[in-house]
């Protein structure tokens, strides 16, 4: 299963990528995040493996995230017109996922964040979930982006809102 979601954020690209890359901000916009801890490497650097625990309703889902691409490595003084790439693979029980984020300048003070998502499922239960509820994955990706936008533009923290 593959899909792409995108959102425009009313902040300069360099500010957006710095907010996205800062692990201290993850709980403020990544709804359901229980834990995000590096197992090896430094947060956000290529090759880093992290343990990620998410709460989805009554279920806790644990997976391993590996950073596969981050360009440029330095998120300060990013050349105008360049594209920022931030890719990762996520592996959990019965699921493999690749997320390829692209951040471009859509104006002097606006950033376009496009996220290409690919999922592969193994095991009967996860195959059924992928087959019967493909829209749920897209909807969740879009929700994370909207939550990040509200955090970045307005300082809203998902932990302070219900729903």
Tab-separated table of N, CA and C in Angstrom:
chain	number	residue	atom	x	y	z
A	1	UNK	N	0.858	-1.178	0.000
A	1	UNK	CA	0.000	0.000	0.000
A	1	UNK	C	0.900	1.236	0.000
A	2	UNK	N	0.599	2.184	-0.882
A	2	UNK	CA	1.361	3.440	-0.962
A	2	UNK	C	0.398	4.614	-1.050
A	3	UNK	N	0.791	5.727	-0.439
A	3	UNK	CA	0.027	6.969	-0.574
A	3	UNK	C	0.936	8.138	-0.225
A	4	UNK	N	0.537	9.325	-0.665
A	4	UNK	CA	1.274	10.549	-0.356
A	4	UNK	C	0.301	11.558	0.232
A	5	UNK	N	0.709	12.194	1.307
A	5	UNK	CA	-0.068	13.267	1.920
A	5	UNK	C	0.834	14.491	2.008
A	6	UNK	N	0.216	15.674	1.998
A	6	UNK	CA	1.026	16.889	2.090
A	6	UNK	C	0.252	17.984	2.813
A	7	UNK	N	1.018	18.975	3.286
A	7	UNK	CA	0.423	20.099	4.000
A	7	UNK	C	1.346	21.299	3.846
A	8	UNK	N	0.752	22.474	3.834
A	8	UNK	CA	1.541	23.707	3.780
A	8	UNK	C	1.580	24.321	5.176
A	9	UNK	N	2.763	24.734	5.588
A	9	UNK	CA	2.969	25.298	6.917
A	9	UNK	C	3.462	26.727	6.763
A	10	UNK	N	2.818	27.639	7.498
A	10	UNK	CA	3.120	29.077	7.368
A	10	UNK	C	4.337	29.477	8.205
A	11	UNK	N	5.456	28.829	7.915
A	11	UNK	CA	6.740	29.144	8.538
A	11	UNK	C	7.843	28.881	7.514
A	12	UNK	N	8.989	29.576	7.645
A	12	UNK	CA	10.101	29.288	6.736
A	12	UNK	C	10.573	27.838	6.877
A	13	UNK	N	11.026	27.278	5.773
A	13	UNK	CA	11.419	25.867	5.743
A	13	UNK	C	12.461	25.519	6.810
A	14	UNK	N	13.457	26.355	6.982
A	14	UNK	CA	14.509	26.047	7.951
A	14	UNK	C	13.933	25.899	9.366
A	15	UNK	N	12.983	26.749	9.730
A	15	UNK	CA	12.351	26.657	11.050
A	15	UNK	C	11.527	25.363	11.160
A	16	UNK	N	10.803	25.021	10.097
A	16	UNK	CA	9.982	23.809	10.084
A	16	UNK	C	10.858	22.574	10.283
A	17	UNK	N	11.956	22.458	9.535
A	17	UNK	CA	12.782	21.247	9.648
A	17	UNK	C	13.465	21.166	11.006
A	18	UNK	N	13.819	22.310	11.580
A	18	UNK	CA	14.426	22.286	12.915
A	18	UNK	C	13.416	21.828	13.967
A	19	UNK	N	12.160	22.273	13.855
A	19	UNK	CA	11.114	21.818	14.778
A	19	UNK	C	10.835	20.321	14.606
A	20	UNK	N	10.765	19.874	13.352
A	20	UNK	CA	10.510	18.459	13.070
A	20	UNK	C	11.630	17.577	13.610
A	21	UNK	N	12.861	18.043	13.510
A	21	UNK	CA	14.021	17.229	13.876
A	21	UNK	C	14.299	17.198	15.379
A	22	UNK	N	13.693	18.081	16.150
A	22	UNK	CA	13.977	18.171	17.586
A	22	UNK	C	13.160	17.134	18.360
A	23	UNK	N	13.828	16.135	18.966
A	23	UNK	CA	13.089	15.082	19.668
A	23	UNK	C	12.283	15.604	20.859
A	24	UNK	N	12.672	16.730	21.427
A	24	UNK	CA	11.939	17.293	22.568
A	24	UNK	C	10.527	17.701	22.166
A	25	UNK	N	10.314	17.994	20.871
A	25	UNK	CA	9.004	18.444	20.408
A	25	UNK	C	8.073	17.298	19.996
A	26	UNK	N	8.602	16.092	19.792
A	26	UNK	CA	7.776	14.977	19.303
A	26	UNK	C	6.488	14.767	20.097
A	27	UNK	N	6.530	14.717	21.440
A	27	UNK	CA	5.278	14.467	22.184
A	27	UNK	C	4.242	15.584	22.017
A	28	UNK	N	4.672	16.767	21.588
A	28	UNK	CA	3.761	17.902	21.450
A	28	UNK	C	2.873	17.783	20.214
A	29	UNK	N	3.331	17.038	19.214
A	29	UNK	CA	2.535	16.937	17.977
A	29	UNK	C	2.292	15.503	17.504
A	30	UNK	N	3.060	14.529	17.994
A	30	UNK	CA	2.888	13.153	17.542
A	30	UNK	C	1.907	12.452	18.473
A	31	UNK	N	0.642	12.570	18.125
A	31	UNK	CA	-0.481	12.045	18.918
A	31	UNK	C	-0.299	10.553	19.187
A	32	UNK	N	-0.413	10.165	20.459
A	32	UNK	CA	-0.301	8.765	20.831
A	32	UNK	C	1.104	8.312	21.182
A	33	UNK	N	2.107	9.196	21.040
A	33	UNK	CA	3.484	8.807	21.332
A	33	UNK	C	3.656	8.551	22.827
A	34	UNK	N	4.149	7.364	23.154
A	34	UNK	CA	4.438	7.001	24.538
A	34	UNK	C	5.943	7.121	24.778
A	35	UNK	N	6.734	6.652	23.804
A	35	UNK	CA	8.187	6.606	23.963
A	35	UNK	C	8.861	6.689	22.608
A	36	UNK	N	9.954	7.423	22.531
A	36	UNK	CA	10.806	7.477	21.336
A	36	UNK	C	12.228	7.605	21.845
A	37	UNK	N	12.944	6.457	21.891
A	37	UNK	CA	14.297	6.483	22.450
A	37	UNK	C	15.293	5.835	21.499
A	38	UNK	N	16.411	6.537	21.235
A	38	UNK	CA	17.446	5.935	20.394
A	38	UNK	C	18.037	4.693	21.059
A	39	UNK	N	18.172	3.627	20.279
A	39	UNK	CA	18.821	2.402	20.735
A	39	UNK	C	20.285	2.427	20.336
A	40	UNK	N	20.564	3.053	19.186
A	40	UNK	CA	21.941	3.230	18.720
A	40	UNK	C	21.986	4.490	17.876
A	41	UNK	N	23.089	5.219	17.966
A	41	UNK	CA	23.240	6.457	17.207
A	41	UNK	C	22.617	7.643	17.926
A	42	UNK	N	22.604	8.784	17.217
A	42	UNK	CA	22.037	10.021	17.771
A	42	UNK	C	20.732	10.331	17.065
A	43	UNK	N	19.738	10.802	17.829
A	43	UNK	CA	18.411	11.082	17.278
A	43	UNK	C	18.516	11.866	15.969
A	44	UNK	N	17.814	11.375	14.953
A	44	UNK	CA	17.718	12.082	13.680
A	44	UNK	C	18.862	11.858	12.716
A	45	UNK	N	19.932	11.199	13.144
A	45	UNK	CA	21.078	10.990	12.261
A	45	UNK	C	20.906	9.691	11.473
A	46	UNK	N	21.434	9.671	10.246
A	46	UNK	CA	21.327	8.486	9.388
A	46	UNK	C	21.922	7.274	10.101
A	47	UNK	N	21.186	6.171	10.057
A	47	UNK	CA	21.628	4.930	10.682
A	47	UNK	C	21.120	4.745	12.104
A	48	UNK	N	20.600	5.814	12.710
A	48	UNK	CA	20.111	5.710	14.085
A	48	UNK	C	18.882	4.809	14.148
A	49	UNK	N	18.901	3.896	15.100
A	49	UNK	CA	17.748	3.033	15.365
A	49	UNK	C	17.121	3.490	16.673
A	50	UNK	N	15.790	3.638	16.668
A	50	UNK	CA	15.065	4.067	17.865
A	50	UNK	C	13.913	3.125	18.142
A	51	UNK	N	13.625	2.954	19.421
A	51	UNK	CA	12.443	2.210	19.863
A	51	UNK	C	11.308	3.214	19.971
A	52	UNK	N	10.200	2.901	19.322
A	52	UNK	CA	9.044	3.787	19.321
A	52	UNK	C	7.845	3.016	19.858
A	53	UNK	N	7.164	3.611	20.846
A	53	UNK	CA	5.950	3.015	21.392
A	53	UNK	C	4.818	4.020	21.208
A	54	UNK	N	3.741	3.560	20.567
A	54	UNK	CA	2.570	4.401	20.314
A	54	UNK	C	1.357	3.772	20.985
A	55	UNK	N	0.483	4.622	21.510
A	55	UNK	CA	-0.797	4.164	22.078
A	55	UNK	C	-1.872	4.452	21.040
A	56	UNK	N	-2.525	3.404	20.562
A	56	UNK	CA	-3.596	3.539	19.574
A	56	UNK	C	-4.865	2.977	20.193
A	57	UNK	N	-5.663	3.825	20.769
A	57	UNK	CA	-6.857	3.351	21.467
A	57	UNK	C	-6.447	2.505	22.657
A	58	UNK	N	-6.889	1.259	22.684
A	58	UNK	CA	-6.544	0.353	23.789
A	58	UNK	C	-5.243	-0.404	23.545
A	59	UNK	N	-4.686	-0.264	22.333
A	59	UNK	CA	-3.482	-1.027	21.963
A	59	UNK	C	-2.225	-0.188	22.058
A	60	UNK	N	-1.167	-0.826	22.572
A	60	UNK	CA	0.163	-0.220	22.516
A	60	UNK	C	0.902	-0.911	21.386
A	61	UNK	N	1.490	-0.125	20.504
A	61	UNK	CA	2.210	-0.671	19.372
A	61	UNK	C	3.672	-0.284	19.533
A	62	UNK	N	4.555	-1.280	19.455
A	62	UNK	CA	5.987	-1.025	19.577
A	62	UNK	C	6.650	-1.348	18.255
A	63	UNK	N	7.563	-0.474	17.833
A	63	UNK	CA	8.277	-0.710	16.590
A	63	UNK	C	9.686	-0.123	16.678
A	64	UNK	N	10.472	-0.421	15.666
A	64	UNK	CA	11.829	0.107	15.567
A	64	UNK	C	11.891	1.010	14.341
A	65	UNK	N	12.393	2.227	14.547
A	65	UNK	CA	12.545	3.201	13.461
A	65	UNK	C	14.027	3.329	13.147
A	66	UNK	N	14.363	3.297	11.863
A	66	UNK	CA	15.738	3.506	11.414
A	66	UNK	C	15.764	4.680	10.451
A	67	UNK	N	16.611	5.664	10.726
A	67	UNK	CA	16.756	6.819	9.831
A	67	UNK	C	17.590	6.369	8.634
A	68	UNK	N	17.033	6.486	7.423
A	68	UNK	CA	17.719	6.019	6.218
A	68	UNK	C	18.252	7.162	5.353
A	69	UNK	N	17.756	8.377	5.570
A	69	UNK	CA	18.255	9.520	4.791
A	69	UNK	C	17.912	10.810	5.516
A	70	UNK	N	18.884	11.707	5.577
A	70	UNK	CA	18.649	13.059	6.081
A	70	UNK	C	19.585	13.990	5.318
A	71	UNK	N	19.014	14.769	4.442
A	71	UNK	CA	19.798	15.703	3.628
A	71	UNK	C	19.113	17.066	3.626
A	72	UNK	N	19.854	18.104	3.913
A	72	UNK	CA	21.252	18.084	4.358
A	72	UNK	C	21.352	17.622	5.805
A	73	UNK	N	22.543	17.167	6.207
A	73	UNK	CA	22.752	16.714	7.589
A	73	UNK	C	22.645	17.897	8.547
A	74	UNK	N	23.149	19.072	8.117
A	74	UNK	CA	23.082	20.288	8.941
A	74	UNK	C	21.832	21.070	8.556
A	75	UNK	N	20.948	21.296	9.523
A	75	UNK	CA	19.676	21.966	9.241
A	75	UNK	C	19.749	23.479	9.440
A	76	UNK	N	20.947	24.035	9.398
A	76	UNK	CA	21.135	25.489	9.496
A	76	UNK	C	21.755	25.981	8.190
A	77	UNK	N	21.273	27.098	7.690
A	77	UNK	CA	21.815	27.656	6.445
A	77	UNK	C	21.538	26.787	5.239
A	78	UNK	N	20.343	26.228	5.161
A	78	UNK	CA	19.967	25.370	4.040
A	78	UNK	C	19.855	26.228	2.779
A	79	UNK	N	20.534	25.839	1.698
A	79	UNK	CA	20.494	26.639	0.472
A	79	UNK	C	19.069	26.818	-0.059
A	80	UNK	N	18.773	28.012	-0.546
A	80	UNK	CA	17.464	28.302	-1.145
A	80	UNK	C	17.236	27.356	-2.316
A	81	UNK	N	15.994	26.935	-2.465
A	81	UNK	CA	15.641	26.099	-3.602
A	81	UNK	C	15.975	24.628	-3.441
A	82	UNK	N	16.708	24.272	-2.399
A	82	UNK	CA	17.028	22.851	-2.214
A	82	UNK	C	15.867	22.150	-1.506
A	83	UNK	N	15.856	20.843	-1.614
A	83	UNK	CA	14.818	20.028	-0.981
A	83	UNK	C	15.438	19.349	0.234
A	84	UNK	N	14.736	19.400	1.357
A	84	UNK	CA	15.184	18.679	2.549
A	84	UNK	C	14.533	17.302	2.521
A	85	UNK	N	15.368	16.264	2.660
A	85	UNK	CA	14.903	14.875	2.655
A	85	UNK	C	15.066	14.297	4.052
A	86	UNK	N	14.014	13.616	4.530
A	86	UNK	CA	14.074	12.947	5.824
A	86	UNK	C	13.307	11.640	5.677
A	87	UNK	N	14.057	10.539	5.586
A	87	UNK	CA	13.450	9.230	5.323
A	87	UNK	C	13.713	8.283	6.481
A	88	UNK	N	12.745	7.407	6.721
A	88	UNK	CA	12.926	6.410	7.766
A	88	UNK	C	12.126	5.155	7.450
A	89	UNK	N	12.621	4.048	8.010
A	89	UNK	CA	11.923	2.770	7.927
A	89	UNK	C	11.420	2.428	9.311
A	90	UNK	N	10.219	1.878	9.371
A	90	UNK	CA	9.613	1.512	10.643
A	90	UNK	C	9.186	0.050	10.536
A	91	UNK	N	9.647	-0.754	11.499
A	91	UNK	CA	9.336	-2.173	11.500
A	91	UNK	C	8.655	-2.523	12.820
A	92	UNK	N	7.497	-3.152	12.721
A	92	UNK	CA	6.756	-3.610	13.891
A	92	UNK	C	6.217	-4.994	13.617
A	93	UNK	N	5.509	-5.550	14.570
A	93	UNK	CA	4.964	-6.891	14.403
A	93	UNK	C	3.994	-6.922	13.225
A	94	UNK	N	4.359	-7.690	12.199
A	94	UNK	CA	3.499	-7.844	11.033
A	94	UNK	C	3.489	-6.667	10.074
A	95	UNK	N	4.422	-5.716	10.251
A	95	UNK	CA	4.384	-4.510	9.418
A	95	UNK	C	5.775	-3.948	9.153
A	96	UNK	N	5.979	-3.511	7.905
A	96	UNK	CA	7.164	-2.757	7.512
A	96	UNK	C	6.641	-1.502	6.838
A	97	UNK	N	7.277	-0.363	7.129
A	97	UNK	CA	6.838	0.892	6.536
A	97	UNK	C	8.046	1.745	6.189
A	98	UNK	N	7.938	2.476	5.093
A	98	UNK	CA	8.944	3.475	4.728
A	98	UNK	C	8.219	4.817	4.604
A	99	UNK	N	8.812	5.833	5.212
A	99	UNK	CA	8.271	7.193	5.134
A	99	UNK	C	9.350	8.070	4.515
A	100	UNK	N	8.994	8.767	3.436
A	100	UNK	CA	9.939	9.642	2.741
A	100	UNK	C	9.364	11.056	2.750
A	101	UNK	N	9.921	11.875	3.637
A	101	UNK	CA	9.447	13.257	3.764
A	101	UNK	C	10.298	14.184	2.911
A	102	UNK	N	9.620	15.123	2.239
A	102	UNK	CA	10.277	16.144	1.418
A	102	UNK	C	9.747	17.494	1.869
A	103	UNK	N	10.666	18.403	2.182
A	103	UNK	CA	10.256	19.742	2.602
A	103	UNK	C	10.846	20.753	1.640
A	104	UNK	N	9.950	21.534	1.017
A	104	UNK	CA	10.372	22.531	0.037
A	104	UNK	C	9.788	23.890	0.404
A	105	UNK	N	10.425	24.925	-0.114
A	105	UNK	CA	9.898	26.274	0.096
A	105	UNK	C	8.771	26.491	-0.896
A	106	UNK	N	7.585	26.812	-0.378
A	106	UNK	CA	6.487	27.121	-1.301
A	106	UNK	C	6.283	28.629	-1.375
A	107	UNK	N	7.071	29.363	-0.603
A	107	UNK	CA	7.067	30.819	-0.587
A	107	UNK	C	8.135	31.264	0.395
A	108	UNK	N	8.365	32.570	0.527
A	108	UNK	CA	9.428	33.028	1.437
A	108	UNK	C	9.170	32.651	2.903
A	109	UNK	N	7.919	32.555	3.289
A	109	UNK	CA	7.583	32.243	4.681
A	109	UNK	C	6.687	31.016	4.801
A	110	UNK	N	6.674	30.169	3.752
A	110	UNK	CA	5.832	28.970	3.783
A	110	UNK	C	6.616	27.746	3.313
A	111	UNK	N	6.248	26.614	3.863
A	111	UNK	CA	6.919	25.343	3.576
A	111	UNK	C	5.884	24.311	3.160
A	112	UNK	N	6.200	23.555	2.121
A	112	UNK	CA	5.367	22.432	1.710
A	112	UNK	C	6.026	21.157	2.216
A	113	UNK	N	5.282	20.397	3.024
A	113	UNK	CA	5.751	19.117	3.552
A	113	UNK	C	4.966	18.024	2.843
A	114	UNK	N	5.646	17.228	2.027
A	114	UNK	CA	5.033	16.092	1.338
A	114	UNK	C	5.618	14.815	1.933
A	115	UNK	N	4.750	13.877	2.257
A	115	UNK	CA	5.171	12.634	2.897
A	115	UNK	C	4.654	11.439	2.097
A	116	UNK	N	5.609	10.690	1.533
A	116	UNK	CA	5.273	9.485	0.770
A	116	UNK	C	5.383	8.307	1.731
A	117	UNK	N	4.322	7.528	1.839
A	117	UNK	CA	4.259	6.423	2.797
A	117	UNK	C	4.033	5.113	2.073
A	118	UNK	N	4.780	4.098	2.468
A	118	UNK	CA	4.631	2.770	1.883
A	118	UNK	C	4.541	1.760	3.028
A	119	UNK	N	3.589	0.866	2.936
A	119	UNK	CA	3.394	-0.166	3.963
A	119	UNK	C	3.390	-1.539	3.321
A	120	UNK	N	4.010	-2.495	4.025
A	120	UNK	CA	3.926	-3.913	3.646
A	120	UNK	C	3.539	-4.673	4.907
A	121	UNK	N	2.631	-5.618	4.749
A	121	UNK	CA	2.115	-6.360	5.893
A	121	UNK	C	2.435	-7.840	5.768
A	122	UNK	N	2.698	-8.455	6.923
A	122	UNK	CA	2.878	-9.907	6.976
A	122	UNK	C	1.990	-10.416	8.110
A	123	UNK	N	1.658	-11.662	8.055
A	123	UNK	CA	0.753	-12.210	9.070
A	123	UNK	C	-0.683	-11.885	8.695
A	124	UNK	N	-1.565	-12.789	9.001
A	124	UNK	CA	-2.964	-12.666	8.599
A	124	UNK	C	-3.633	-11.415	9.154
A	125	UNK	N	-3.456	-11.153	10.446
A	125	UNK	CA	-4.139	-10.016	11.067
A	125	UNK	C	-3.734	-8.690	10.415
A	126	UNK	N	-2.433	-8.455	10.266
A	126	UNK	CA	-1.998	-7.182	9.692
A	126	UNK	C	-2.370	-7.072	8.213
A	127	UNK	N	-2.365	-8.193	7.487
A	127	UNK	CA	-2.800	-8.153	6.082
A	127	UNK	C	-4.268	-7.756	6.000
A	128	UNK	N	-5.079	-8.295	6.908
A	128	UNK	CA	-6.502	-7.939	6.931
A	128	UNK	C	-6.694	-6.459	7.265
A	129	UNK	N	-5.948	-5.971	8.244
A	129	UNK	CA	-6.034	-4.549	8.618
A	129	UNK	C	-5.686	-3.686	7.404
A	130	UNK	N	-4.601	-4.019	6.712
A	130	UNK	CA	-4.187	-3.265	5.528
A	130	UNK	C	-5.212	-3.314	4.410
A	131	UNK	N	-5.847	-4.460	4.259
A	131	UNK	CA	-6.837	-4.649	3.202
A	131	UNK	C	-8.152	-3.944	3.526
A	132	UNK	N	-8.600	-4.075	4.777
A	132	UNK	CA	-9.913	-3.561	5.163
A	132	UNK	C	-9.904	-2.088	5.586
A	133	UNK	N	-8.760	-1.590	6.012
A	133	UNK	CA	-8.722	-0.216	6.536
A	133	UNK	C	-7.584	0.622	5.953
A	134	UNK	N	-7.375	0.606	4.638
A	134	UNK	CA	-6.252	1.373	4.096
A	134	UNK	C	-6.397	2.875	4.361
A	135	UNK	N	-7.619	3.370	4.396
A	135	UNK	CA	-7.846	4.798	4.634
A	135	UNK	C	-7.433	5.235	6.025
A	136	UNK	N	-7.424	4.318	6.972
A	136	UNK	CA	-7.046	4.662	8.353
A	136	UNK	C	-5.582	5.088	8.423
A	137	UNK	N	-4.724	4.476	7.609
A	137	UNK	CA	-3.306	4.819	7.617
A	137	UNK	C	-3.093	6.223	7.059
A	138	UNK	N	-3.737	6.515	5.923
A	138	UNK	CA	-3.652	7.850	5.319
A	138	UNK	C	-4.204	8.903	6.281
A	139	UNK	N	-5.347	8.589	6.899
A	139	UNK	CA	-5.984	9.528	7.829
A	139	UNK	C	-5.056	9.827	9.015
A	140	UNK	N	-4.388	8.787	9.529
A	140	UNK	CA	-3.476	9.005	10.649
A	140	UNK	C	-2.284	9.857	10.227
A	141	UNK	N	-1.728	9.604	9.054
A	141	UNK	CA	-0.600	10.412	8.559
A	141	UNK	C	-1.019	11.874	8.429
A	142	UNK	N	-2.208	12.106	7.856
A	142	UNK	CA	-2.721	13.469	7.686
A	142	UNK	C	-2.932	14.120	9.058
A	143	UNK	N	-3.433	13.373	10.035
A	143	UNK	CA	-3.648	13.900	11.386
A	143	UNK	C	-2.325	14.334	12.022
A	144	UNK	N	-1.280	13.513	11.868
A	144	UNK	CA	0.032	13.886	12.415
A	144	UNK	C	0.533	15.188	11.792
A	145	UNK	N	0.319	15.335	10.475
A	145	UNK	CA	0.764	16.553	9.796
A	145	UNK	C	-0.029	17.767	10.285
A	146	UNK	N	-1.339	17.615	10.431
A	146	UNK	CA	-2.171	18.724	10.917
A	146	UNK	C	-1.789	19.087	12.349
A	147	UNK	N	-1.490	18.078	13.176
A	147	UNK	CA	-1.062	18.335	14.553
A	147	UNK	C	0.280	19.072	14.572
A	148	UNK	N	1.200	18.670	13.675
A	148	UNK	CA	2.487	19.365	13.609
A	148	UNK	C	2.285	20.817	13.181
A	149	UNK	N	1.438	21.032	12.174
A	149	UNK	CA	1.162	22.390	11.686
A	149	UNK	C	0.622	23.271	12.824
A	150	UNK	N	-0.336	22.742	13.604
A	150	UNK	CA	-0.918	23.500	14.725
A	150	UNK	C	0.139	23.787	15.797
A	151	UNK	N	1.031	22.819	16.011
A	151	UNK	CA	2.120	23.024	16.978
A	151	UNK	C	3.085	24.091	16.468
A	152	UNK	N	3.522	23.952	15.221
A	152	UNK	CA	4.528	24.854	14.662
A	152	UNK	C	4.005	26.288	14.529
A	153	UNK	N	2.779	26.432	14.035
A	153	UNK	CA	2.243	27.773	13.776
A	153	UNK	C	1.649	28.439	15.016
A	154	UNK	N	1.016	27.633	15.889
A	154	UNK	CA	0.252	28.208	17.008
A	154	UNK	C	0.705	27.752	18.380
A	155	UNK	N	1.690	26.835	18.427
A	155	UNK	CA	2.167	26.336	19.710
A	155	UNK	C	1.227	25.355	20.390
A	156	UNK	N	0.270	24.790	19.633
A	156	UNK	CA	-0.690	23.837	20.232
A	156	UNK	C	-0.013	22.505	20.524
A	157	UNK	N	-0.343	21.943	21.691
A	157	UNK	CA	0.229	20.667	22.144
A	157	UNK	C	-0.906	19.642	22.183
A	158	UNK	N	-0.741	18.526	21.464
A	158	UNK	CA	-1.802	17.515	21.372
A	158	UNK	C	-2.133	16.908	22.735
A	159	UNK	N	-1.218	16.981	23.682
A	159	UNK	CA	-1.461	16.404	25.006
A	159	UNK	C	-2.438	17.255	25.808
A	160	UNK	N	-2.658	18.489	25.359
A	160	UNK	CA	-3.559	19.405	26.082
A	160	UNK	C	-4.956	19.452	25.486
A	161	UNK	N	-5.196	18.648	24.431
A	161	UNK	CA	-6.513	18.623	23.808
A	161	UNK	C	-7.077	17.217	23.868
A	162	UNK	N	-8.350	17.117	23.882
A	162	UNK	CA	-9.004	15.798	23.886
A	162	UNK	C	-9.446	15.467	22.470
A	163	UNK	N	-9.382	14.185	22.146
A	163	UNK	CA	-9.891	13.758	20.862
A	163	UNK	C	-8.878	13.235	19.935
